XYZ file of C-alpha atoms in Angstrom:
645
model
C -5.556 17.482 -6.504
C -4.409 20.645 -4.939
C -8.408 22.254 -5.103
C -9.230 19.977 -2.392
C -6.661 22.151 -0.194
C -9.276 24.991 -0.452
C -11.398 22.564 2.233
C -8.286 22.073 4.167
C -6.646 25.471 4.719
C -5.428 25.107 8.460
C -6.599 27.503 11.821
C -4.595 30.438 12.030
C -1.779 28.844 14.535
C -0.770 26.364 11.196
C -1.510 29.752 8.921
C 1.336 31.390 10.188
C 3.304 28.677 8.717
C 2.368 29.505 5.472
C 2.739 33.545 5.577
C 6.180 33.522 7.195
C 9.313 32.770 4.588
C 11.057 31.267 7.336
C 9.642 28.209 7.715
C 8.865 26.773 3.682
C 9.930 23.456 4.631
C 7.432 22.826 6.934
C 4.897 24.550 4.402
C 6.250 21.984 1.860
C 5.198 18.996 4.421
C 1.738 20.966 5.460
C 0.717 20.769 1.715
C 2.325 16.918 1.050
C 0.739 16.036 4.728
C -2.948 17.128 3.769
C -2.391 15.740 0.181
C -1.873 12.181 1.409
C -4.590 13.369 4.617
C -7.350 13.646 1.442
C -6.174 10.628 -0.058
C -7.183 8.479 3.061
C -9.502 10.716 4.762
C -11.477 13.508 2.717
C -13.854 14.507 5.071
C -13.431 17.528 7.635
C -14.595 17.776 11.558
C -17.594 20.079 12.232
C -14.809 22.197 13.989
C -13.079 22.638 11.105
C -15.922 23.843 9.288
C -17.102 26.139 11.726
C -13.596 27.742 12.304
C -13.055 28.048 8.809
C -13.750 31.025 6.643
C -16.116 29.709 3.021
C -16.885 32.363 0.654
C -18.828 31.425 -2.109
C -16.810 31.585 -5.652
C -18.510 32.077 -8.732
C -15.913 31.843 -11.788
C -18.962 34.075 -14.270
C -20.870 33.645 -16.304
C -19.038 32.590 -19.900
C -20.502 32.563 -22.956
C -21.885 30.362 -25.513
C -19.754 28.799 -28.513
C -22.690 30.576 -30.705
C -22.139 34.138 -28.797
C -18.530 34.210 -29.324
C -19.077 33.835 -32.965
C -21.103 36.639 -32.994
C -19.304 38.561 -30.933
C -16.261 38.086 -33.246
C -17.909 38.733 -36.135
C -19.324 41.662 -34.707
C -15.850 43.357 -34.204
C -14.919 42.605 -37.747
C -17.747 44.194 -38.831
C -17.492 47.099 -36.450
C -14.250 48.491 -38.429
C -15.297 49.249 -41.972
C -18.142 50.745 -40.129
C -16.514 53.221 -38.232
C -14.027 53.654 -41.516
C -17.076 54.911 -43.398
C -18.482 56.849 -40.576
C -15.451 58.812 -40.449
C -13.541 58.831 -43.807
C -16.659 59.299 -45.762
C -18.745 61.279 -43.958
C -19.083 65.165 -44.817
C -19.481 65.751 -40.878
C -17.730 62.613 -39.181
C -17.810 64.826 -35.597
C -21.208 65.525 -35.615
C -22.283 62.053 -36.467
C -20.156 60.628 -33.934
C -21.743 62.852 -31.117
C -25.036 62.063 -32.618
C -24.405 58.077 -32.123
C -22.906 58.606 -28.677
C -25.937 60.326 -27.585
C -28.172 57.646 -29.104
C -25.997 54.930 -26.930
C -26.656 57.146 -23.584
C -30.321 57.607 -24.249
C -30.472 53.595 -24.360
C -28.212 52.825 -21.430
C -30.198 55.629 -19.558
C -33.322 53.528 -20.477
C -31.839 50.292 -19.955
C -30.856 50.994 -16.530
C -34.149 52.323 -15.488
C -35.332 49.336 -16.619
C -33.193 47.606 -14.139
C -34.227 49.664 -10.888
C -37.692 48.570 -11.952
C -36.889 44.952 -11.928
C -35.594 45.825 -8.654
C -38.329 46.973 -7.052
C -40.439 44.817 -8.216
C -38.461 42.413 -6.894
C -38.732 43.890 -3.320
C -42.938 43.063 -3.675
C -43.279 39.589 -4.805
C -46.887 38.551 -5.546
C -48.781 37.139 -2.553
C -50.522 33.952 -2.660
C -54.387 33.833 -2.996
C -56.499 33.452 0.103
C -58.097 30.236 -1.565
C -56.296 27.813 -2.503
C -56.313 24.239 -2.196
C -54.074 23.020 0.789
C -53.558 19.875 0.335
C -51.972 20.845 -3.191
C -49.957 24.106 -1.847
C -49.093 22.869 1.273
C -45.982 21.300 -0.158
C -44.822 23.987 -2.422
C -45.070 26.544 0.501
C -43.580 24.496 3.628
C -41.327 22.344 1.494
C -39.476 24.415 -0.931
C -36.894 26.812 -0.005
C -38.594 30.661 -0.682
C -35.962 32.424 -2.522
C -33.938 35.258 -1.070
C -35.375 38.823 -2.097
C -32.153 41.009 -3.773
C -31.207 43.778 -1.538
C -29.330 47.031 -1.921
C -27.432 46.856 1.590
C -23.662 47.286 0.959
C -20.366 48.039 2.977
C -18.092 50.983 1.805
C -14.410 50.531 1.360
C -12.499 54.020 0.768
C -8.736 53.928 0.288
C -6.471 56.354 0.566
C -2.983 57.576 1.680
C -1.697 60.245 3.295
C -4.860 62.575 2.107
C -5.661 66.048 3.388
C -7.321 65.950 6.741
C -9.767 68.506 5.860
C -11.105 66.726 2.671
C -11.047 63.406 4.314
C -13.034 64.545 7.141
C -15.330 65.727 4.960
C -15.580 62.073 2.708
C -15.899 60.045 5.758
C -18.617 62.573 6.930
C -20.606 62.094 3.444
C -21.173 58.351 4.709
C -22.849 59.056 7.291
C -26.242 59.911 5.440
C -25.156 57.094 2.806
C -28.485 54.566 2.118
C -28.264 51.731 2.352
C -24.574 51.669 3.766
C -24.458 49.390 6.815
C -21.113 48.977 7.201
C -17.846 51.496 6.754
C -14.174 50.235 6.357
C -11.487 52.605 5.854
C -7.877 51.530 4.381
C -4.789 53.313 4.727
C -1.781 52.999 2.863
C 0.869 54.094 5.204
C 1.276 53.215 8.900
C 3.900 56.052 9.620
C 3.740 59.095 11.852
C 2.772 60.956 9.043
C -0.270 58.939 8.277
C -1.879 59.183 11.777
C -3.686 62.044 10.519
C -5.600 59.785 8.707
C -5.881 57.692 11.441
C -7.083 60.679 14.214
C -9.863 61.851 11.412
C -11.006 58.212 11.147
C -11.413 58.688 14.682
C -12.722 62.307 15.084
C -16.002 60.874 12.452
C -16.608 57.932 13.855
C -15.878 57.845 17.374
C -18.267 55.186 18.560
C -18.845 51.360 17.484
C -15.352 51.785 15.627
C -11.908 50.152 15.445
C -8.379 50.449 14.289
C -6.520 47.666 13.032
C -2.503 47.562 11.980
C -1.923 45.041 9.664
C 1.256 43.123 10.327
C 2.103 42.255 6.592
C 0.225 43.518 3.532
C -2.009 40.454 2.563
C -1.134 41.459 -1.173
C 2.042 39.925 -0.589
C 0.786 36.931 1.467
C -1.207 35.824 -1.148
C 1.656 36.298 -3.564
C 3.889 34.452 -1.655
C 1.487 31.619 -1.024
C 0.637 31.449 -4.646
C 4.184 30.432 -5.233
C 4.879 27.989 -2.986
C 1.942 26.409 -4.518
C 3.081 26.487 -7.916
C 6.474 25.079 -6.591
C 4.430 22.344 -4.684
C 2.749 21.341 -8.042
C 5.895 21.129 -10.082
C 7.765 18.836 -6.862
C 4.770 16.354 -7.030
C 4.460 16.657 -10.954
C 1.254 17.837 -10.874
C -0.096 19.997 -14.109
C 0.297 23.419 -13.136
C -3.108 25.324 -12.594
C -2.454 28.727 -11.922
C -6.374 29.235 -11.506
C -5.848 26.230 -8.680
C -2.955 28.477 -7.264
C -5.087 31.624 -6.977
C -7.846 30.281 -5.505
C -5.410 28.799 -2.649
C -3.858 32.010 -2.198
C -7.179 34.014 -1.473
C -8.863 31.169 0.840
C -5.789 31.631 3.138
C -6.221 35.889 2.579
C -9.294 34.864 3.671
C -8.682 32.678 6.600
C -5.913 35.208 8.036
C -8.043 38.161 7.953
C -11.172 36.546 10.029
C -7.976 35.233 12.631
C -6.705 39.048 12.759
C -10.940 40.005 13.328
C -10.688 37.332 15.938
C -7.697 38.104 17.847
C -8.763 41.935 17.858
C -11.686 40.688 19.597
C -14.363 42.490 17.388
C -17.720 41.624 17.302
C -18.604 42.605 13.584
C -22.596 44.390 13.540
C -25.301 44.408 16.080
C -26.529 47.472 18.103
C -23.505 47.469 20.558
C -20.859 45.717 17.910
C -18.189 47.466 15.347
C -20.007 49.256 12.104
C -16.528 51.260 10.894
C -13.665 49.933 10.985
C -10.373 51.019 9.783
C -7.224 48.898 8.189
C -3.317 50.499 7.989
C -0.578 48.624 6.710
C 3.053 49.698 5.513
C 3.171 52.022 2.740
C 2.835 50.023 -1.010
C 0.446 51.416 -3.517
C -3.451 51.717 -4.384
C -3.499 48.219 -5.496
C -2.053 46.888 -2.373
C -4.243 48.785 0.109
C -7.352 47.679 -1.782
C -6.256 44.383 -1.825
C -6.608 44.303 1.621
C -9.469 46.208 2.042
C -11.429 43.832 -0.835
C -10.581 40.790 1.364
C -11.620 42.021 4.795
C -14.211 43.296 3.080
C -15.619 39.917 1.976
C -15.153 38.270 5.374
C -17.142 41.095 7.131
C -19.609 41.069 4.236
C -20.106 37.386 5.395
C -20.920 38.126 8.785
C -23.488 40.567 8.230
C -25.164 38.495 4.875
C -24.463 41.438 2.529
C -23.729 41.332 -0.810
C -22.693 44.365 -2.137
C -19.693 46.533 -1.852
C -18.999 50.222 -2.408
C -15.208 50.889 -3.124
C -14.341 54.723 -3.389
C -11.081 56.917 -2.824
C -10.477 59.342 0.241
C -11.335 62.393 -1.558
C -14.261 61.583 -3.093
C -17.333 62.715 -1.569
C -20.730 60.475 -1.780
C -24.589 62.119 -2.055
C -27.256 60.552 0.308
C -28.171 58.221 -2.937
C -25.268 57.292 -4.652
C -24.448 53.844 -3.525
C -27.975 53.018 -3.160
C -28.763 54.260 -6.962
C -25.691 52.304 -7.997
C -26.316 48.924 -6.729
C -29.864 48.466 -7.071
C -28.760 48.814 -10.739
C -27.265 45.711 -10.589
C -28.915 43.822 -7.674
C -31.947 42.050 -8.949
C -29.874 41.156 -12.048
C -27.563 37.458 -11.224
C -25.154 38.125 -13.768
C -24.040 41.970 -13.110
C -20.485 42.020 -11.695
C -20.139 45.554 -11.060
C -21.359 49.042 -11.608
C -20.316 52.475 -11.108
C -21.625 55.888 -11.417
C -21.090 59.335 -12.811
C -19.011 61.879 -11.500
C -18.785 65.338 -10.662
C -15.903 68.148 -9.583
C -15.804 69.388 -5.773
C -13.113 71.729 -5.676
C -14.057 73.361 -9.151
C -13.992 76.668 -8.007
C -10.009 76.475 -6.750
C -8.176 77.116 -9.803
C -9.198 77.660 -13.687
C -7.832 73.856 -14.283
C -10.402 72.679 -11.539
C -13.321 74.849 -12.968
C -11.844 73.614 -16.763
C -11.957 69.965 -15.678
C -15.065 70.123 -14.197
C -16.489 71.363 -17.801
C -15.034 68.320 -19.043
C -16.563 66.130 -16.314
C -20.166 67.621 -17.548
C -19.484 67.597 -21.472
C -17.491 64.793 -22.012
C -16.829 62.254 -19.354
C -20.659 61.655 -19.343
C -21.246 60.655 -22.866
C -18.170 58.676 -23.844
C -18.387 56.456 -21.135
C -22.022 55.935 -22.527
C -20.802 54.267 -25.325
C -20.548 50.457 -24.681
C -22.371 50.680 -21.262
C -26.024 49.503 -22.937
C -25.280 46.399 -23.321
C -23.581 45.975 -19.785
C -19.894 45.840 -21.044
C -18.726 48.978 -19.388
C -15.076 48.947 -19.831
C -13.960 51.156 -16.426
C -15.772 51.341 -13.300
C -14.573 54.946 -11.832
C -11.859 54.112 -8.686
C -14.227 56.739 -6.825
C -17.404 55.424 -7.335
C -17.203 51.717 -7.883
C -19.981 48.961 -6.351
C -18.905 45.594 -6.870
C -21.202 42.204 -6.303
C -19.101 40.444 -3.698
C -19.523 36.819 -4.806
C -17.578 37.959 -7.853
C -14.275 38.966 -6.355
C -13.052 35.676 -4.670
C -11.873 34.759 -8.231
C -10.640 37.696 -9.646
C -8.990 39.163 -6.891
C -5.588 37.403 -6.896
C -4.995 37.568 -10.848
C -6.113 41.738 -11.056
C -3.245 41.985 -7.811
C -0.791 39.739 -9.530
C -0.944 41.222 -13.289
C 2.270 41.531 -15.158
C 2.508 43.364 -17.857
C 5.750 43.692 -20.260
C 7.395 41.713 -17.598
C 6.886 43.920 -14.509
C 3.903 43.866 -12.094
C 1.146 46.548 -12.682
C -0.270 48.934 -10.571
C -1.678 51.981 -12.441
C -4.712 50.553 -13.909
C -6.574 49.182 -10.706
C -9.933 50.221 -11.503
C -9.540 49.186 -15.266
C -8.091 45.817 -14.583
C -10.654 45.182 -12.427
C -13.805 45.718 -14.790
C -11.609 43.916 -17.604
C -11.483 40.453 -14.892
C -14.852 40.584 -14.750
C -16.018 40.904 -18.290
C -13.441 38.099 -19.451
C -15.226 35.760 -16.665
C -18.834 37.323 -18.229
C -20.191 39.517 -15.663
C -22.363 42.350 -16.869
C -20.531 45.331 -15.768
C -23.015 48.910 -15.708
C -22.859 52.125 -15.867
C -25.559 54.291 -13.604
C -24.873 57.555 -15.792
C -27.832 59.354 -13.861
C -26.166 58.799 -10.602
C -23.485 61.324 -9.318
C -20.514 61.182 -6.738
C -18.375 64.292 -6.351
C -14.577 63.520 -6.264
C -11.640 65.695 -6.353
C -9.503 67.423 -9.754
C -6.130 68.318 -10.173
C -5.456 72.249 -9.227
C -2.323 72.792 -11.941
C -1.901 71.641 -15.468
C 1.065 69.829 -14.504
C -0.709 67.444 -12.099
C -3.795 67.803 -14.833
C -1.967 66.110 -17.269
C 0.078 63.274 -15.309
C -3.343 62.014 -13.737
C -4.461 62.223 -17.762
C -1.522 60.485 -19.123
C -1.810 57.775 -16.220
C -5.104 57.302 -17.004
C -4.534 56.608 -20.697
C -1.994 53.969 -20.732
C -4.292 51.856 -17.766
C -6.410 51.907 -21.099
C -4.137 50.962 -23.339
C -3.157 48.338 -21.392
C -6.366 46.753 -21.177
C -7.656 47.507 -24.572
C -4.363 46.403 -26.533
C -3.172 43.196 -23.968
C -6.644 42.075 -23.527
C -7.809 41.454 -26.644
C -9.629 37.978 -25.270
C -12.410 40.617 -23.823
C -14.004 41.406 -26.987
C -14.713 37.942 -27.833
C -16.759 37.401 -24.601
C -18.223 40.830 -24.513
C -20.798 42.923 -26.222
C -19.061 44.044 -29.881
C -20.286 47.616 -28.882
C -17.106 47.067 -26.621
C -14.370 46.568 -29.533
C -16.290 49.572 -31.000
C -15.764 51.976 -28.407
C -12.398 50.855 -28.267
C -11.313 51.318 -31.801
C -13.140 54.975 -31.575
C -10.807 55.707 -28.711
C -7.386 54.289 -29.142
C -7.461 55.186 -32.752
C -9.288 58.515 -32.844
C -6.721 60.342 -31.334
C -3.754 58.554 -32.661
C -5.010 59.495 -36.601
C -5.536 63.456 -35.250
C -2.025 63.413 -33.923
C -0.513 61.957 -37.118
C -2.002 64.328 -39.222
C -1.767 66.916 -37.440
C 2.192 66.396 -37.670
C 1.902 65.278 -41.135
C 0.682 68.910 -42.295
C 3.609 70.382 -39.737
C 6.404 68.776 -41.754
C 4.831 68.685 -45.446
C 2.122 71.149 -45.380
C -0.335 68.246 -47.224
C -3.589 68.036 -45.082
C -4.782 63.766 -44.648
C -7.824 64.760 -43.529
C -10.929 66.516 -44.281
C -11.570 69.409 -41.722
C -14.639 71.287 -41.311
C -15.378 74.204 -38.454
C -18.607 73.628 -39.113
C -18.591 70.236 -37.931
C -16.939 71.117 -34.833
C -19.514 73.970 -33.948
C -22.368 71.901 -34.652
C -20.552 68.704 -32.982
C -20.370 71.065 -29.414
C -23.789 73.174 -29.683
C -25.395 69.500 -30.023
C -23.551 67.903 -26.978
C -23.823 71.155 -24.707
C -27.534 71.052 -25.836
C -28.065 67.543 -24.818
C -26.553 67.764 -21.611
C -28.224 71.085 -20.484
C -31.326 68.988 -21.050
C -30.607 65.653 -19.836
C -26.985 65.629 -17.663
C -28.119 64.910 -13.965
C -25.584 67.336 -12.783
C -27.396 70.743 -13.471
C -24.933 73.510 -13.952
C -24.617 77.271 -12.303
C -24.343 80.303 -14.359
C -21.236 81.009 -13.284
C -20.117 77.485 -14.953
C -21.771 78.533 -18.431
C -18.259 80.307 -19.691
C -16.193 77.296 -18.854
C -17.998 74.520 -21.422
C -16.188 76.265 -24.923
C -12.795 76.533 -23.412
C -13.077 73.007 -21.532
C -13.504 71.478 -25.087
C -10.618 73.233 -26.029
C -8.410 72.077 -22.768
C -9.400 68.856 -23.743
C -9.383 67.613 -27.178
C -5.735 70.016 -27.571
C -3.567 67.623 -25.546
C -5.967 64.558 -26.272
C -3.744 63.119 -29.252
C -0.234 64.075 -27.358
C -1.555 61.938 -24.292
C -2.602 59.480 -26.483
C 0.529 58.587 -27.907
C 3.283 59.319 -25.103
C 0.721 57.334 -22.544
C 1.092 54.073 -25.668
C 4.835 54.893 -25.751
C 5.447 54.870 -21.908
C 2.688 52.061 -21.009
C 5.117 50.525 -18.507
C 5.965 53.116 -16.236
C 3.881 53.179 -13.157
C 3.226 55.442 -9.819
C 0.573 55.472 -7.293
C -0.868 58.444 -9.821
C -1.624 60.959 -7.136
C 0.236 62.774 -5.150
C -0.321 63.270 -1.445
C -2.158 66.189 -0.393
C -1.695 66.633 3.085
C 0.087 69.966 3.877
C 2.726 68.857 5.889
C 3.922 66.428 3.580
C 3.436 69.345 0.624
C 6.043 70.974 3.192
C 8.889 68.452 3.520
C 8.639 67.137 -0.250
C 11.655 67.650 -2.283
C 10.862 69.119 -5.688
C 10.820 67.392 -8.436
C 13.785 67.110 -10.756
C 14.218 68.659 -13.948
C 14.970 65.594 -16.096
C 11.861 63.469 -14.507
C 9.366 66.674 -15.210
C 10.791 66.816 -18.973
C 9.865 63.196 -19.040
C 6.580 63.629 -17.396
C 5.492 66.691 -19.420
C 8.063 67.293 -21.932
C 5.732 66.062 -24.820
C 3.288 68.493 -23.945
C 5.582 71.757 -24.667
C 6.737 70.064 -27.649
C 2.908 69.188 -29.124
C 1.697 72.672 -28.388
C 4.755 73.681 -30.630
C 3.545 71.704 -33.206
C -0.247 72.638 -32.974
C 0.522 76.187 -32.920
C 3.107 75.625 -35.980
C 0.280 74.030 -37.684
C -1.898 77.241 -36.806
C 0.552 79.740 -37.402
C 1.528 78.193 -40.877
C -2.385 78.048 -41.558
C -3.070 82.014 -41.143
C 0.574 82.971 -43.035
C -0.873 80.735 -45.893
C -4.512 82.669 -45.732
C -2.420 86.229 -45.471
C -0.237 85.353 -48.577
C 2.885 86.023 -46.783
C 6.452 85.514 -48.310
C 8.509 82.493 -47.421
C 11.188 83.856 -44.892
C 7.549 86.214 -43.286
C 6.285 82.986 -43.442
C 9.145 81.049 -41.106
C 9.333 84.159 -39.151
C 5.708 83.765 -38.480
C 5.436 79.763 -37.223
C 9.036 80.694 -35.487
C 7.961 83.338 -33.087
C 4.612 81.223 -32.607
C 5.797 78.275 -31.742
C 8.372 79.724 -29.229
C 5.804 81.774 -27.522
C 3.515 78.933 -27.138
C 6.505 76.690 -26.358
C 7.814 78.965 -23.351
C 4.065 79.228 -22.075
C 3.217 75.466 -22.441
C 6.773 75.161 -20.510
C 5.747 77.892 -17.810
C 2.305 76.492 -16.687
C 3.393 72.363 -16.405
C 7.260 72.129 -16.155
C 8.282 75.330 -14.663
C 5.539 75.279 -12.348
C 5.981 72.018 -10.921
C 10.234 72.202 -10.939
């Protein structure tokens, strides 16, 4: 069977046989040579397993026949229940913020719950000074003592092509990190315009550090070594096991990155030995770069016994306790995958978008991803403030690279995919809402909106092509979802609905709306960890505003462009802002284009409203909704197309 080849993987000088495309015969006879090698002789030399690279795989934790019958009926039941809630409710809003709070207040208490199991954990009971010996002796000499759960972790922060400044200052923030023992940096880009990255890495950590170039992105070794495999199980008519292929493909990941450690000579820890180190490869994508990063990441982790990993972005800024406050979330608990935590603006006081999207961070972000994260099914684990439990990412690691998705490979939903792998293989995944990391915002409406509309089809992807999830998970999940893909979608059709025919679907009361914000604003002036200035106090109405406006127009173009991809954001550094072209007229129509044309509509919709309430005459009226909608039109145009072409 080809899962013995995971105990057969060669040393790195037969390794190189598999990476390079020149030489897939010989692959070909390396695979048929150790298949008839395990047929006669299955057992390995202790040099073999010393050279060789084992990390432990754990496939999850799947449920129970019983569990996914009550998951399922769960999410059937979960629809006529958020029907009612909404159709036939006086004040659907203010219910639904109600609820929402409800679900933070219990995942708030849940995962205090959790740090108390954890340090509890850190002071087992001790024995009593009398007992009998010859009873005791056994079950304290004899018997294995159990390892106590720690919160050590390693970082990983990826980035490319970021602005030195802001960099500088996220590598710096790691440096008064708890519990962060180990730092590896990964940069995607290995061109003279990413040594900045490079001479900042550097400049922040000049001692018991390292640079590495990586000769070939190991995203692509493993996908080329994945399909040989399958090839080699179709030639000897084996079933195809794609799980058999992707397990292949990571052990020899696995086994080239310790050879690349070991020809750079790097002793990995100790007083005297590397604690940073810092990966470039040629220029792909986020996916590819943490690719890399997860897999070196695991093989250093290995070395130094640790068991947790922090994965963040390069312009996201970490407090002295946020990766510490994370993971011991999730470290005295077996079957928790994954957590992340909250997240806060650092450049809010650049432009009004930045100080508007950092309203948003406070009033919004905060609660709705409350929602489904009491019962450990949180459905996205922030890119910038992510903590992973490394014996879970050997298995998902290959299929979250190699996802395909309408027939083309994905890579705008990295952080989603991720959480999704590990709640289909039944890992817990949490949410630490108390904690906070600060990461970076948009400065224009243009870039605002992209980074929105990027974000929304990563979750349409994984709530509409996954649909396996909600019968292993939580039905609070399928709940959550339903409330978000759907929500939005109904305001947008009836909003349009009353455009064209002037008949109004649904129900709408101002009164729900002011009571559904003074309750949320309430709440989190009371109870959001992030404690706001007075300064911030005038940006909470109009953030609500900047929004829930676009919400329903993001919804739908992100579901009717799900395929089209990008690395998301743009890179910052100023001499690359320099020499970049601008962008063309015809892509910023199709990047922002539906935004003019929704704000038409919703100030149509307004403007039709008030000539209704004033009793004007039909051509007043059309004169009226006319001269609106252009003048919102041209200003939606001015501050996202025409700023950005």
């Amino acid at each position: 069977m080809l899962c013995h080849f995971l105990f057969v993987l060669p040393s790195p000088s037969v390794l190189v046989l598999l990476i390079s495309p020149l030489h897939s015969t010989l692959v070909q006879q390396f695979f048929l040579l150790n298949t008839a090698r395990l047929s006669k002789h299955p057992m390995i030399s202790p040099k073999e397993k010393q050279d060789d690279f084992r990390e432990p795989v754990i496939q999850g934790h799947p449920p129970t026949i019983s569990r996914l019958i009550l998951n399922f009926l769960g999410c059937l039941l979960s629809i006529p229940i958020y029907y009612f809630s909404t159709v036939h409710s006086r004040y659907p809003v203010t219910l639904d913020i109600v609820i929402t709070i409800a679900l933070t207040e219990l995942n708030r208490y849940i995962v205090e719950g959790r740090r108390q199991d954890f340090a509890r954990s850190q002071h087992p009971p001790t024995f009593n000074e009398h007992f009998d010996e010859k009873n005791e002796w056994s079950s304290l000499h004899l018997e294995a003592q159990p390892r106590l759960p720690s919160a050590d972790c390693m970082a990983a922060v990826v980035g490319w092509r970021e602005d030195p400044g802001l960099y500088a200052r996220a590598l710096e923030s790691y440096k008064s990190a708890k519990t962060c023992t180990f730092f590896l940096a990964g940069i995607d880009g290995d061109e003279t315009e990413d040594q900045d990255m490079v001479n900042v890495f550097r400049q922040v950590f000049p001692h018991n550090s390292a640079v590495i170039q990586i000769p070939e992105p190991l995203g692509e070794v493993a996908e080329r070594i994945r399909v040989k495999t399958l090839a080699l199980q179709r030639q000897n008519e084996l079933r195809v096991n794609e799980e058999e292929a992707n397990a292949v493909a990571m052990q020899a990941c696995l086994d080239l990155a310790r050879s690349i450690l070991r020809q750079h000579n790097l002793t990995i820890g100790g007083p005297k030995g590397i604690r940073h180190l810092c990966l470039k490869q040629r220029h792909m994508h986020k996916k590819g770069i943490m690719f890399t990063a997860y897999v070196f990441a695991l093989v250093i982790s290995d070395m130094l016994g640790i068991e947790f990993l922090w994965s963040s972005d390069s312009d996201t800024i970490v407090f002295p306790d946020s990766l510490e406050k994370t993971i011991n979330t999730i470290a005295s608990d077996p079957k928790a995958g994954g957590a992340s935590s909250g997240l806060v603006v650092h450049n809010n006081r650049e432009t009004a978008v930045t100080n508007l999207a950092s309203a948003v961070y406070w009033g919004e972000l905060y609660l709705t991803r409350s929602t489904p994260a009491c019962t450990g099914t949180s459905d996205c684990q922030s890119g910038p403030s992510t903590a992973f439990r490394l014996s879970a990412l050997p298995a998902i690691l290959v299929p979250w690279y190699m996802q395909i998705a309408f027939g083309k490979r994905m890579i705008v939903n990295e952080d989603r995919h991720l959480t999704t792998n590990l709640l289909l293989r039944g890992w817990n995944v949490v949410f630490a809402s108390d904690v906070l990391a600060a990461t970076d915002t948009p400065t224009t409406m243009a870039r605002w909106l992209r980074q929105q509309v990027r974000w929304a089809r990563a979750t349409h992807i994984e709530s509409l092509l996954r649909p396996k999830v909600y019968l292993v998970s939580h039905p609070l999940l399928f709940y959550g979802m339903v409330k978000r893909e759907f929500g939005p979608a109904i305001g947008a059709f009836a909003v349009t609905w009353f455009f064209f025919t002037g008949h109004q679907l649904i129900e709408i009361s101002i009164m729900d709306f002011v009571f559904r914000i003074l309750i949320s604003t309430s709440y989190n002036f009371v109870r959001n960890t992030h404690r706001l200035t007075l300064t911030d106090l005038k940006w909470i109405v109009p953030g609500v505003f900047f929004y829930y406006i676009p919400l329903p127009a993001v919804q739908i173009y992100s579901m009717l462009t799900m395929a089209a991809d990008g690395w998301g954001t743009s890179m910052r550094a100023s001499g690359d802002m320099e020499k970049a072209k601008r962008e063309s007229k015809r892509k910023a129509w199709f990047d922002l284009g539906f935004f003019v044309v929704w704000m038409g509509i919703v100030a149509g919709v307004l403007a039709k409203v008030i000539a209704s309430h004033w009793s004007l005459l039909w051509h007043e009226k059309m004169a009226c909704i006319m001269a609106v909608m252009f003048v919102t039109m041209w200003g939606a145009w001015r501050v996202t197309i025409g700023a950005s072409a």
